[in-house]
PDB file of C-alpha atoms in Angstrom:
ATOM      1  CA  UNK A  16      41.032  34.354  44.250  1.00 90.00           C
ATOM      2  CA  UNK A  17      39.137  31.289  42.898  1.00 94.00           C
ATOM      3  CA  UNK A  18      35.446  30.342  42.500  1.00 97.00           C
ATOM      4  CA  UNK A  19      35.092  26.721  42.099  1.00 98.00           C
ATOM      5  CA  UNK A  20      32.883  25.629  39.294  1.00 97.00           C
ATOM      6  CA  UNK A  21      33.326  21.698  39.374  1.00 96.00           C
ATOM      7  CA  UNK A  22      35.293  19.056  41.273  1.00 96.00           C
ATOM      8  CA  UNK A  23      37.133  16.457  39.296  1.00 95.00           C
ATOM      9  CA  UNK A  24      38.316  12.945  40.079  1.00 96.00           C
ATOM     10  CA  UNK A  25      41.570  12.814  37.769  1.00 95.00           C
ATOM     11  CA  UNK A  26      45.022  11.817  37.524  1.00 96.00           C
ATOM     12  CA  UNK A  27      47.625  11.921  34.910  1.00 95.00           C
ATOM     13  CA  UNK A  28      45.743   9.317  32.785  1.00 94.00           C
ATOM     14  CA  UNK A  29      42.472  11.159  32.643  1.00 92.00           C
ATOM     15  CA  UNK A  30      39.398  12.592  34.028  1.00 92.00           C
ATOM     16  CA  UNK A  31      37.205  10.079  35.664  1.00 94.00           C
ATOM     17  CA  UNK A  32      34.512  11.899  37.091  1.00 93.00           C
ATOM     18  CA  UNK A  33      32.976  15.531  37.501  1.00 93.00           C
ATOM     19  CA  UNK A  34      30.977  16.895  40.251  1.00 96.00           C
ATOM     20  CA  UNK A  35      29.460  20.164  39.177  1.00 95.00           C
ATOM     21  CA  UNK A  36      28.860  22.833  41.632  1.00 98.00           C
ATOM     22  CA  UNK A  37      25.367  24.558  41.971  1.00 98.00           C
ATOM     23  CA  UNK A  38      25.363  27.726  39.596  1.00 98.00           C
ATOM     24  CA  UNK A  39      23.933  29.862  42.297  1.00 98.00           C
ATOM     25  CA  UNK A  40      26.800  28.949  44.643  1.00 98.00           C
ATOM     26  CA  UNK A  41      29.390  29.677  41.797  1.00 98.00           C
ATOM     27  CA  UNK A  42      27.715  33.038  41.623  1.00 98.00           C
ATOM     28  CA  UNK A  43      27.864  33.695  45.400  1.00 98.00           C
ATOM     29  CA  UNK A  44      31.546  32.761  45.404  1.00 98.00           C
ATOM     30  CA  UNK A  45      32.285  35.576  42.728  1.00 98.00           C
ATOM     31  CA  UNK A  46      30.065  37.974  44.644  1.00 98.00           C
ATOM     32  CA  UNK A  47      31.703  37.706  47.907  1.00 98.00           C
ATOM     33  CA  UNK A  48      35.129  37.996  46.522  1.00 97.00           C
ATOM     34  CA  UNK A  49      34.319  40.929  44.096  1.00 97.00           C
ATOM     35  CA  UNK A  50      32.459  43.019  46.774  1.00 96.00           C
ATOM     36  CA  UNK A  51      35.454  42.585  49.239  1.00 96.00           C
ATOM     37  CA  UNK A  52      38.535  42.591  47.175  1.00 96.00           C
ATOM     38  CA  UNK A  53      37.424  43.471  43.531  1.00 96.00           C
ATOM     39  CA  UNK A  54      39.343  42.060  40.468  1.00 97.00           C
ATOM     40  CA  UNK A  55      41.246  43.649  37.562  1.00 98.00           C
ATOM     41  CA  UNK A  56      40.966  40.637  35.461  1.00 99.00           C
ATOM     42  CA  UNK A  57      38.604  37.507  35.751  1.00 99.00           C
ATOM     43  CA  UNK A  58      39.629  34.365  33.893  1.00 99.00           C
ATOM     44  CA  UNK A  59      37.213  31.573  33.354  1.00 98.00           C
ATOM     45  CA  UNK A  60      38.223  27.790  32.814  1.00 97.00           C
ATOM     46  CA  UNK A  61      36.073  24.765  33.067  1.00 95.00           C
ATOM     47  CA  UNK A  62      32.292  25.953  33.258  1.00 96.00           C
ATOM     48  CA  UNK A  63      30.913  22.499  32.358  1.00 92.00           C
ATOM     49  CA  UNK A  64      27.291  23.615  31.617  1.00 94.00           C
ATOM     50  CA  UNK A  65      24.979  26.383  30.334  1.00 96.00           C
ATOM     51  CA  UNK A  66      23.665  27.376  33.665  1.00 97.00           C
ATOM     52  CA  UNK A  67      27.106  27.870  35.059  1.00 97.00           C
ATOM     53  CA  UNK A  68      28.008  29.821  32.118  1.00 98.00           C
ATOM     54  CA  UNK A  69      24.973  32.011  32.633  1.00 98.00           C
ATOM     55  CA  UNK A  70      25.665  32.578  36.252  1.00 98.00           C
ATOM     56  CA  UNK A  71      29.281  33.550  35.615  1.00 98.00           C
ATOM     57  CA  UNK A  72      28.186  35.876  32.897  1.00 98.00           C
ATOM     58  CA  UNK A  73      25.489  37.454  35.044  1.00 97.00           C
ATOM     59  CA  UNK A  74      27.920  38.313  37.713  1.00 97.00           C
ATOM     60  CA  UNK A  75      30.515  39.538  35.513  1.00 97.00           C
ATOM     61  CA  UNK A  76      27.897  41.883  33.649  1.00 94.00           C
ATOM     62  CA  UNK A  77      26.823  43.311  36.931  1.00 95.00           C
ATOM     63  CA  UNK A  78      30.242  44.095  38.138  1.00 95.00           C
ATOM     64  CA  UNK A  79      31.195  47.899  38.600  1.00 92.00           C
ATOM     65  CA  UNK A  80      33.956  48.503  37.413  1.00 92.00           C
ATOM     66  CA  UNK A  81      33.906  45.560  34.960  1.00 94.00           C
ATOM     67  CA  UNK A  82      37.196  43.817  35.227  1.00 97.00           C
ATOM     68  CA  UNK A  83      38.747  42.423  32.000  1.00 98.00           C
ATOM     69  CA  UNK A  84      37.939  39.070  31.040  1.00 99.00           C
ATOM     70  CA  UNK A  85      40.074  36.210  29.829  1.00 99.00           C
ATOM     71  CA  UNK A  86      37.858  33.261  28.534  1.00 99.00           C
ATOM     72  CA  UNK A  87      39.716  29.931  28.204  1.00 98.00           C
ATOM     73  CA  UNK A  88      36.995  27.775  26.538  1.00 97.00           C
ATOM     74  CA  UNK A  89      38.023  24.432  28.177  1.00 94.00           C
ATOM     75  CA  UNK A  90      36.205  21.721  26.403  1.00 91.00           C
ATOM     76  CA  UNK A  91      38.077  18.464  26.535  1.00 80.00           C
ATOM     77  CA  UNK A  92      40.750  17.031  28.927  1.00 75.00           C
ATOM     78  CA  UNK A  93      43.998  15.799  27.799  1.00 72.00           C
ATOM     79  CA  UNK A  94      43.017  12.351  28.303  1.00 67.00           C
ATOM     80  CA  UNK A  95      39.820  12.966  26.140  1.00 68.00           C
ATOM     81  CA  UNK A  96      37.108  13.519  28.753  1.00 71.00           C
ATOM     82  CA  UNK A  97      34.257  16.099  27.647  1.00 76.00           C
ATOM     83  CA  UNK A  98      34.410  19.041  30.101  1.00 84.00           C
ATOM     84  CA  UNK A  99      31.955  21.382  28.304  1.00 88.00           C
ATOM     85  CA  UNK A 100      28.477  20.017  27.601  1.00 85.00           C
ATOM     86  CA  UNK A 101      27.251  20.767  24.051  1.00 85.00           C
ATOM     87  CA  UNK A 102      24.498  23.279  25.294  1.00 88.00           C
ATOM     88  CA  UNK A 103      27.139  25.003  27.103  1.00 92.00           C
ATOM     89  CA  UNK A 104      29.042  25.840  23.965  1.00 93.00           C
ATOM     90  CA  UNK A 105      26.366  28.188  22.736  1.00 95.00           C
ATOM     91  CA  UNK A 106      25.947  29.814  26.184  1.00 96.00           C
ATOM     92  CA  UNK A 107      29.759  30.379  26.052  1.00 96.00           C
ATOM     93  CA  UNK A 108      29.630  32.163  22.766  1.00 97.00           C
ATOM     94  CA  UNK A 109      26.372  34.045  23.410  1.00 97.00           C
ATOM     95  CA  UNK A 110      26.869  35.003  27.024  1.00 97.00           C
ATOM     96  CA  UNK A 111      30.709  35.508  27.496  1.00 98.00           C
ATOM     97  CA  UNK A 112      32.326  36.146  24.247  1.00 98.00           C
ATOM     98  CA  UNK A 113      30.851  39.587  23.949  1.00 98.00           C
ATOM     99  CA  UNK A 114      32.264  40.545  27.279  1.00 98.00           C
ATOM    100  CA  UNK A 115      35.782  38.858  26.620  1.00 99.00           C
ATOM    101  CA  UNK A 116      38.996  40.985  26.306  1.00 99.00           C
ATOM    102  CA  UNK A 117      40.783  37.731  25.113  1.00 99.00           C
ATOM    103  CA  UNK A 118      39.455  34.017  24.172  1.00 99.00           C
ATOM    104  CA  UNK A 119      42.224  31.416  24.280  1.00 99.00           C
ATOM    105  CA  UNK A 120      41.241  28.449  22.323  1.00 97.00           C
ATOM    106  CA  UNK A 121      43.508  25.592  21.053  1.00 96.00           C
ATOM    107  CA  UNK A 122      43.085  24.206  17.660  1.00 96.00           C
ATOM    108  CA  UNK A 123      40.490  21.524  18.335  1.00 94.00           C
ATOM    109  CA  UNK A 124      38.588  24.134  20.657  1.00 95.00           C
ATOM    110  CA  UNK A 125      38.691  26.722  17.752  1.00 96.00           C
ATOM    111  CA  UNK A 126      37.345  24.209  15.386  1.00 95.00           C
ATOM    112  CA  UNK A 127      34.389  23.339  17.563  1.00 93.00           C
ATOM    113  CA  UNK A 128      33.581  26.806  18.326  1.00 95.00           C
ATOM    114  CA  UNK A 129      33.632  28.108  14.786  1.00 96.00           C
ATOM    115  CA  UNK A 130      32.951  25.090  12.539  1.00 95.00           C
ATOM    116  CA  UNK A 131      36.205  25.817  10.769  1.00 97.00           C
ATOM    117  CA  UNK A 132      38.551  22.814  10.502  1.00 97.00           C
ATOM    118  CA  UNK A 133      41.886  23.960  11.867  1.00 97.00           C
ATOM    119  CA  UNK A 134      44.959  22.235  10.502  1.00 97.00           C
ATOM    120  CA  UNK A 135      47.228  25.169   9.782  1.00 97.00           C
ATOM    121  CA  UNK A 136      48.274  28.540  11.008  1.00 97.00           C
ATOM    122  CA  UNK A 137      46.120  30.005   8.313  1.00 98.00           C
ATOM    123  CA  UNK A 138      43.140  28.064   9.637  1.00 98.00           C
ATOM    124  CA  UNK A 139      44.164  29.377  13.295  1.00 98.00           C
ATOM    125  CA  UNK A 140      43.985  32.971  11.791  1.00 98.00           C
ATOM    126  CA  UNK A 141      40.791  32.294  10.051  1.00 98.00           C
ATOM    127  CA  UNK A 142      38.915  30.950  13.020  1.00 98.00           C
ATOM    128  CA  UNK A 143      40.397  33.738  15.297  1.00 98.00           C
ATOM    129  CA  UNK A 144      38.571  36.140  13.106  1.00 98.00           C
ATOM    130  CA  UNK A 145      35.420  34.213  13.458  1.00 98.00           C
ATOM    131  CA  UNK A 146      35.885  34.391  17.200  1.00 99.00           C
ATOM    132  CA  UNK A 147      36.175  38.207  16.905  1.00 99.00           C
ATOM    133  CA  UNK A 148      32.852  38.357  14.884  1.00 98.00           C
ATOM    134  CA  UNK A 149      31.356  36.634  17.848  1.00 98.00           C
ATOM    135  CA  UNK A 150      32.084  39.636  20.042  1.00 98.00           C
ATOM    136  CA  UNK A 151      35.449  39.037  21.554  1.00 99.00           C
ATOM    137  CA  UNK A 152      38.039  41.855  21.497  1.00 99.00           C
ATOM    138  CA  UNK A 153      41.052  39.479  20.718  1.00 99.00           C
ATOM    139  CA  UNK A 154      41.597  35.721  20.304  1.00 99.00           C
ATOM    140  CA  UNK A 155      44.802  34.019  21.270  1.00 99.00           C
ATOM    141  CA  UNK A 156      45.044  30.999  18.982  1.00 99.00           C
ATOM    142  CA  UNK A 157      47.182  28.153  20.410  1.00 98.00           C
ATOM    143  CA  UNK A 158      48.942  26.115  17.793  1.00 97.00           C
ATOM    144  CA  UNK A 159      50.289  23.293  19.959  1.00 95.00           C
ATOM    145  CA  UNK A 160      47.994  20.618  18.461  1.00 95.00           C
ATOM    146  CA  UNK A 161      49.183  21.509  14.931  1.00 97.00           C
ATOM    147  CA  UNK A 162      52.029  19.266  13.405  1.00 95.00           C
ATOM    148  CA  UNK A 163      55.667  20.511  13.230  1.00 95.00           C
ATOM    149  CA  UNK A 164      58.634  20.988  15.109  1.00 95.00           C
ATOM    150  CA  UNK A 165      57.889  24.631  15.717  1.00 97.00           C
ATOM    151  CA  UNK A 166      54.815  25.684  17.836  1.00 97.00           C
ATOM    152  CA  UNK A 167      53.117  28.847  16.334  1.00 98.00           C
ATOM    153  CA  UNK A 168      50.566  30.836  18.281  1.00 98.00           C
ATOM    154  CA  UNK A 169      48.478  33.553  16.498  1.00 99.00           C
ATOM    155  CA  UNK A 170      46.754  36.524  18.339  1.00 99.00           C
ATOM    156  CA  UNK A 171      44.090  38.031  16.335  1.00 99.00           C
ATOM    157  CA  UNK A 172      42.496  41.274  17.732  1.00 98.00           C
ATOM    158  CA  UNK A 173      40.248  44.133  16.591  1.00 96.00           C
ATOM    159  CA  UNK A 174      42.449  46.935  17.633  1.00 93.00           C
ATOM    160  CA  UNK A 175      45.803  45.986  15.814  1.00 94.00           C
ATOM    161  CA  UNK A 176      47.507  43.737  13.432  1.00 96.00           C
ATOM    162  CA  UNK A 177      48.095  39.986  14.128  1.00 97.00           C
ATOM    163  CA  UNK A 178      50.814  38.908  16.430  1.00 98.00           C
ATOM    164  CA  UNK A 179      52.737  35.680  15.785  1.00 98.00           C
ATOM    165  CA  UNK A 180      54.472  33.924  18.453  1.00 98.00           C
ATOM    166  CA  UNK A 181      56.940  31.089  17.674  1.00 98.00           C
ATOM    167  CA  UNK A 182      58.875  28.645  19.625  1.00 97.00           C
ATOM    168  CA  UNK A 183      60.498  25.120  19.447  1.00 97.00           C
ATOM    169  CA  UNK A 184      58.345  22.086  20.308  1.00 97.00           C
ATOM    170  CA  UNK A 185      59.206  20.507  23.575  1.00 96.00           C
ATOM    171  CA  UNK A 186      58.717  16.695  23.174  1.00 95.00           C
ATOM    172  CA  UNK A 187      57.282  15.629  26.666  1.00 96.00           C
ATOM    173  CA  UNK A 188      54.438  13.850  27.985  1.00 95.00           C
ATOM    174  CA  UNK A 189      54.117  16.543  30.912  1.00 96.00           C
ATOM    175  CA  UNK A 190      51.606  18.774  29.317  1.00 95.00           C
ATOM    176  CA  UNK A 191      48.737  18.556  31.722  1.00 94.00           C
ATOM    177  CA  UNK A 192      47.202  22.031  32.140  1.00 94.00           C
ATOM    178  CA  UNK A 193      49.329  24.021  29.641  1.00 96.00           C
ATOM    179  CA  UNK A 194      46.311  25.685  28.146  1.00 96.00           C
ATOM    180  CA  UNK A 195      44.870  26.674  31.694  1.00 96.00           C
ATOM    181  CA  UNK A 196      48.236  27.732  32.970  1.00 98.00           C
ATOM    182  CA  UNK A 197      48.745  29.985  29.708  1.00 99.00           C
ATOM    183  CA  UNK A 198      45.355  31.604  30.379  1.00 99.00           C
ATOM    184  CA  UNK A 199      46.067  32.281  33.903  1.00 99.00           C
ATOM    185  CA  UNK A 200      49.582  33.589  33.178  1.00 99.00           C
ATOM    186  CA  UNK A 201      47.965  35.808  30.663  1.00 99.00           C
ATOM    187  CA  UNK A 202      45.410  37.052  32.971  1.00 99.00           C
ATOM    188  CA  UNK A 203      47.979  37.707  35.700  1.00 98.00           C
ATOM    189  CA  UNK A 204      50.147  39.761  33.356  1.00 99.00           C
ATOM    190  CA  UNK A 205      47.176  41.811  32.231  1.00 99.00           C
ATOM    191  CA  UNK A 206      46.231  42.624  35.749  1.00 98.00           C
ATOM    192  CA  UNK A 207      49.840  43.804  36.274  1.00 98.00           C
ATOM    193  CA  UNK A 208      48.991  46.430  33.597  1.00 98.00           C
ATOM    194  CA  UNK A 209      51.083  44.781  30.708  1.00 99.00           C
ATOM    195  CA  UNK A 210      49.415  45.272  27.149  1.00 98.00           C
ATOM    196  CA  UNK A 211      48.199  42.280  25.301  1.00 98.00           C
ATOM    197  CA  UNK A 212      51.414  41.486  23.329  1.00 98.00           C
ATOM    198  CA  UNK A 213      53.685  41.745  26.329  1.00 99.00           C
ATOM    199  CA  UNK A 214      51.362  39.669  28.563  1.00 99.00           C
ATOM    200  CA  UNK A 215      50.997  37.040  25.924  1.00 99.00           C
ATOM    201  CA  UNK A 216      55.002  37.011  25.388  1.00 98.00           C
ATOM    202  CA  UNK A 217      55.376  36.581  29.134  1.00 99.00           C
ATOM    203  CA  UNK A 218      52.818  34.026  29.557  1.00 99.00           C
ATOM    204  CA  UNK A 219      54.134  31.911  26.658  1.00 98.00           C
ATOM    205  CA  UNK A 220      57.730  32.011  28.156  1.00 98.00           C
ATOM    206  CA  UNK A 221      56.276  31.012  31.720  1.00 98.00           C
ATOM    207  CA  UNK A 222      54.511  27.984  30.112  1.00 98.00           C
ATOM    208  CA  UNK A 223      57.469  26.764  28.185  1.00 98.00           C
ATOM    209  CA  UNK A 224      59.839  26.933  31.092  1.00 98.00           C
ATOM    210  CA  UNK A 225      57.113  25.114  33.216  1.00 98.00           C
ATOM    211  CA  UNK A 226      57.129  22.401  30.625  1.00 98.00           C
ATOM    212  CA  UNK A 227      60.831  22.182  30.395  1.00 97.00           C
ATOM    213  CA  UNK A 228      61.250  21.796  34.202  1.00 96.00           C
ATOM    214  CA  UNK A 229      58.334  19.375  34.705  1.00 96.00           C
ATOM    215  CA  UNK A 230      59.054  16.754  37.383  1.00 96.00           C
ATOM    216  CA  UNK A 231      57.925  13.671  35.074  1.00 96.00           C
ATOM    217  CA  UNK A 232      55.153  12.703  37.603  1.00 97.00           C
ATOM    218  CA  UNK A 233      52.460  10.064  36.563  1.00 96.00           C
ATOM    219  CA  UNK A 234      52.297   7.557  33.725  1.00 96.00           C
ATOM    220  CA  UNK A 235      50.147   9.906  31.646  1.00 96.00           C
ATOM    221  CA  UNK A 236      50.136  13.545  31.005  1.00 95.00           C
ATOM    222  CA  UNK A 237      52.098  14.822  34.040  1.00 97.00           C
ATOM    223  CA  UNK A 238      51.877  18.317  35.547  1.00 97.00           C
ATOM    224  CA  UNK A 239      54.043  21.293  34.866  1.00 98.00           C
ATOM    225  CA  UNK A 240      56.776  22.781  36.957  1.00 97.00           C
ATOM    226  CA  UNK A 241      54.908  26.044  38.117  1.00 97.00           C
ATOM    227  CA  UNK A 242      57.334  26.875  40.767  1.00 96.00           C
ATOM    228  CA  UNK A 243      60.400  27.359  38.250  1.00 96.00           C
ATOM    229  CA  UNK A 244      60.417  31.285  38.968  1.00 95.00           C
ATOM    230  CA  UNK A 245      61.100  30.600  42.602  1.00 94.00           C
ATOM    231  CA  UNK A 246      63.753  28.141  41.910  1.00 92.00           C
ATOM    232  CA  UNK A 247      65.450  30.643  39.387  1.00 92.00           C
ATOM    233  CA  UNK A 248      65.239  33.478  42.006  1.00 92.00           C
ATOM    234  CA  UNK A 249      66.931  31.300  44.589  1.00 92.00           C
ATOM    235  CA  UNK A 250      69.719  30.216  42.242  1.00 87.00           C
ATOM    236  CA  UNK A 251      70.234  33.661  41.153  1.00 71.00           C
TER     237      UNK A 251
END
């Protein structure tokens, strides 16, 4: 189930407008779903401003039992549009990170959140440790923005050793929503009872195949092929 935080006017070339939903209505959306269906995992995405962050955090804090929380700190769109206001950044760290089971920043987001320049895998790991110090239980640090033929992600956690995930870089323009998709697949896998490492590996594989099968729509950053598992099931 989804609670809408904002409506966007966008295409493959960028985000051209954002219409924010009233924070009280965001909280109401969450409440009616949680009271009826409950949730094993909540995943946050574009929260846009501090008032929405606070509304989401307030509802998560009051949930009984408290679901696991995956925080995708969506800050900048592929086309460069700002999706998180400056004041919301502090609210995200202060209000949501202490409840987060996993935070999933890419390299630019990690740098913005921690004030650590992220230009290497070692920097990713260092920034991940800083995010743990902010209260998160684990940080899935995405390395797709770093240079190289190989994409290296690092999971830093407070209850075990680092996990390093490697894979070949796929050269394509069809990368719209890769971070959102990874966080959603991670949350879905955690909700199905997987541990963090298994959930992360499954989410990463899902995204890689979704990129490989992308239909090539649009003249900018096109969408992924989210339906590839159904195609595999039908062909198998």
